[in-house]
Coordinates of C-alpha atoms in Angstrom, one line a residue:
M19 CA -24.6 -62.8 98.7
D20 CA -25.6 -59.1 98.9
E21 CA -23.7 -55.8 98.3
L22 CA -22.4 -55.5 101.9
Q23 CA -21.0 -59.1 101.8
I24 CA -19.3 -58.4 98.5
A25 CA -17.9 -55.1 99.7
T26 CA -16.6 -56.7 102.9
E27 CA -14.7 -59.4 100.9
E28 CA -13.4 -56.7 98.5
A29 CA -12.1 -54.7 101.5
E30 CA -10.3 -57.8 102.8
V31 CA -8.7 -58.5 99.5
L32 CA -7.7 -54.9 99.0
H33 CA -6.2 -54.8 102.5
R34 CA -4.1 -58.0 101.7
M35 CA -3.0 -56.6 98.4
S36 CA -2.0 -53.2 99.8
N37 CA -0.2 -54.9 102.7
W38 CA 1.4 -57.6 100.6
G39 CA 4.6 -57.8 102.7
V40 CA 2.6 -58.6 105.9
Y41 CA 0.8 -61.6 104.2
S42 CA 3.6 -62.8 101.9
T43 CA 5.7 -65.9 102.3
F44 CA 7.9 -64.6 99.4
D45 CA 11.5 -65.5 99.9
G46 CA 13.0 -63.5 97.0
S47 CA 13.5 -66.5 94.6
Y48 CA 10.5 -65.7 92.3
D49 CA 7.6 -63.3 91.8
P50 CA 4.6 -65.2 93.2
R51 CA 2.2 -62.8 91.5
T52 CA 3.2 -64.0 88.0
I53 CA 3.7 -67.8 88.4
G54 CA 3.0 -69.3 85.1
G55 CA 0.8 -66.4 83.9
K56 CA -1.9 -67.4 86.3
L57 CA -3.9 -65.0 88.5
D58 CA -2.7 -64.8 92.1
P59 CA -5.3 -65.8 94.8
D60 CA -6.3 -62.1 95.5
E61 CA -6.8 -61.3 91.8
L62 CA -8.8 -64.5 91.4
R63 CA -11.0 -63.6 94.4
L64 CA -11.6 -60.1 92.9
A65 CA -12.6 -61.7 89.6
K66 CA -15.0 -64.1 91.5
L67 CA -16.5 -61.1 93.3
E68 CA -17.1 -59.4 90.0
G69 CA -19.0 -62.5 88.9
M70 CA -21.0 -62.4 92.1
K71 CA -22.0 -58.8 91.3
R72 CA -23.2 -59.9 87.8
E73 CA -25.1 -62.8 89.2
L74 CA -26.8 -60.6 91.8
A75 CA -27.7 -58.1 89.1
R76 CA -29.0 -60.9 86.8
L77 CA -31.3 -62.2 89.5
R78 CA -32.6 -58.7 90.3
A79 CA -33.1 -57.8 86.7
R80 CA -35.1 -61.0 86.1
D81 CA -37.2 -60.6 89.2
G82 CA -37.9 -57.0 88.5
N83 CA -38.3 -57.4 84.7
R84 CA -35.6 -54.8 84.3
E85 CA -32.7 -54.3 81.9
F86 CA -29.6 -56.1 83.1
D87 CA -27.0 -53.3 82.4
V88 CA -29.0 -50.8 84.4
V89 CA -29.3 -53.2 87.4
L90 CA -25.7 -54.1 87.1
R91 CA -24.7 -50.5 87.4
E92 CA -26.9 -50.1 90.5
V93 CA -25.4 -53.2 92.1
E94 CA -21.8 -51.9 91.4
F95 CA -22.7 -48.5 92.7
E96 CA -24.2 -50.0 95.9
V97 CA -21.1 -52.1 96.4
M98 CA -18.9 -49.0 96.0
I99 CA -20.9 -47.2 98.6
Q100 CA -20.6 -50.1 101.1
L101 CA -16.9 -50.5 100.3
G102 CA -16.3 -46.7 100.9
M103 CA -18.0 -46.9 104.3
I104 CA -15.9 -50.0 105.2
L105 CA -12.7 -48.3 104.2
A106 CA -13.7 -45.0 105.9
K107 CA -13.8 -46.9 109.2
S108 CA -10.1 -47.8 108.8
I109 CA -9.2 -44.1 108.1
D110 CA -11.4 -42.7 110.8
P111 CA -8.9 -42.9 113.7
V112 CA -6.4 -41.0 111.6
L113 CA -8.8 -38.3 110.7
K114 CA -10.1 -37.9 114.2
G115 CA -6.6 -36.8 115.3
L116 CA -6.4 -34.1 112.6
K117 CA -8.1 -30.7 112.7
K118 CA -9.9 -29.2 109.7
V119 CA -8.3 -26.0 108.7
K120 CA -8.9 -23.4 106.0
I121 CA -6.0 -22.9 103.6
E122 CA -4.5 -19.5 103.2
E123 CA -2.8 -18.1 100.1
G124 CA 0.7 -19.6 99.4
E125 CA 0.5 -22.5 101.9
V126 CA 2.2 -25.7 100.8
C127 CA 1.3 -29.2 101.8
G128 CA 4.0 -30.6 104.1
V129 CA 3.8 -34.0 102.5
C130 CA 3.6 -33.5 98.7
Q131 CA 5.2 -30.0 98.7
E132 CA 2.5 -28.8 96.3
E133 CA 0.8 -25.4 96.8
M134 CA -2.6 -25.9 98.3
E135 CA -5.6 -24.0 96.9
M136 CA -6.7 -21.0 98.9
G137 CA -10.0 -21.6 100.6
D138 CA -9.8 -25.3 100.4
E139 CA -10.2 -27.4 103.5
G140 CA -6.9 -29.0 104.7
R141 CA -5.9 -31.0 107.7
A142 CA -3.6 -30.0 110.5
M143 CA -1.9 -32.0 113.2
E144 CA -1.6 -30.8 116.8
C145 CA 1.7 -29.2 115.9
M146 CA -0.4 -27.0 113.4
H147 CA 1.4 -28.0 110.3
K148 CA -1.1 -28.1 107.4
F149 CA -1.5 -30.7 104.7
H150 CA -3.9 -32.0 102.0
G151 CA -6.2 -34.4 103.8
F152 CA -5.3 -37.3 101.5
C153 CA -1.6 -36.7 101.7
I154 CA -1.4 -36.6 105.5
V155 CA -3.6 -39.7 105.9
Q156 CA -1.4 -41.7 103.5
W157 CA 1.7 -40.4 105.4
L158 CA 0.3 -41.3 108.8
K159 CA -0.5 -44.8 107.6
M160 CA 3.3 -45.3 107.1
K161 CA 4.7 -43.1 109.9
K162 CA 3.1 -41.7 113.0
T163 CA 5.0 -38.4 113.1
C164 CA 4.6 -35.0 111.4
P165 CA 6.7 -35.0 108.2
L166 CA 8.0 -31.5 109.1
C167 CA 8.7 -31.4 112.9
R168 CA 8.4 -35.1 113.8
Y169 CA 5.6 -34.4 116.3
E170 CA 4.4 -37.9 117.3
M171 CA 0.7 -38.7 116.7
H172 CA -0.9 -41.4 118.7
I173 CA -3.4 -43.4 116.6
H174 CA -5.4 -46.3 117.8
Q175 CA -6.3 -47.9 114.5
D176 CA -8.5 -50.9 114.0
T177 CA -7.4 -52.6 110.8
S178 CA -10.0 -55.4 110.9
F179 CA -12.7 -55.4 108.3

């Protein structure tokens, strides 16, 4: 298994974990994440993926006659890069619908209500309300309207990994 395969599986697990209600068969009678103190299937899968990273690093360190810890950090870094590219694809449709804008003095993010730093790059919807990039992406994952004026944004999002 290489870095891309590990990252792809991590993305799938993270998607399931962040959308737990979609995948859950939970009926309210117990907390399935803590049954008997055991790891749930997603946590177990993440632990196995960590083991796969270590095994990949061990093989590469042995083959290259290199120090294991250094190679392990390289493998972890490469997996993070691959995971970032995979996750970026799921955010891309949201970002494409937002314009990059320069922040002026005293402007406030319409989502978190924090003052934005002058000169920073923010994001604006077609209604021209401005936000921190991270804030509006998170908002649009939950709701498809502007948090200030309820302008409806049409996003064609591919959630497959």
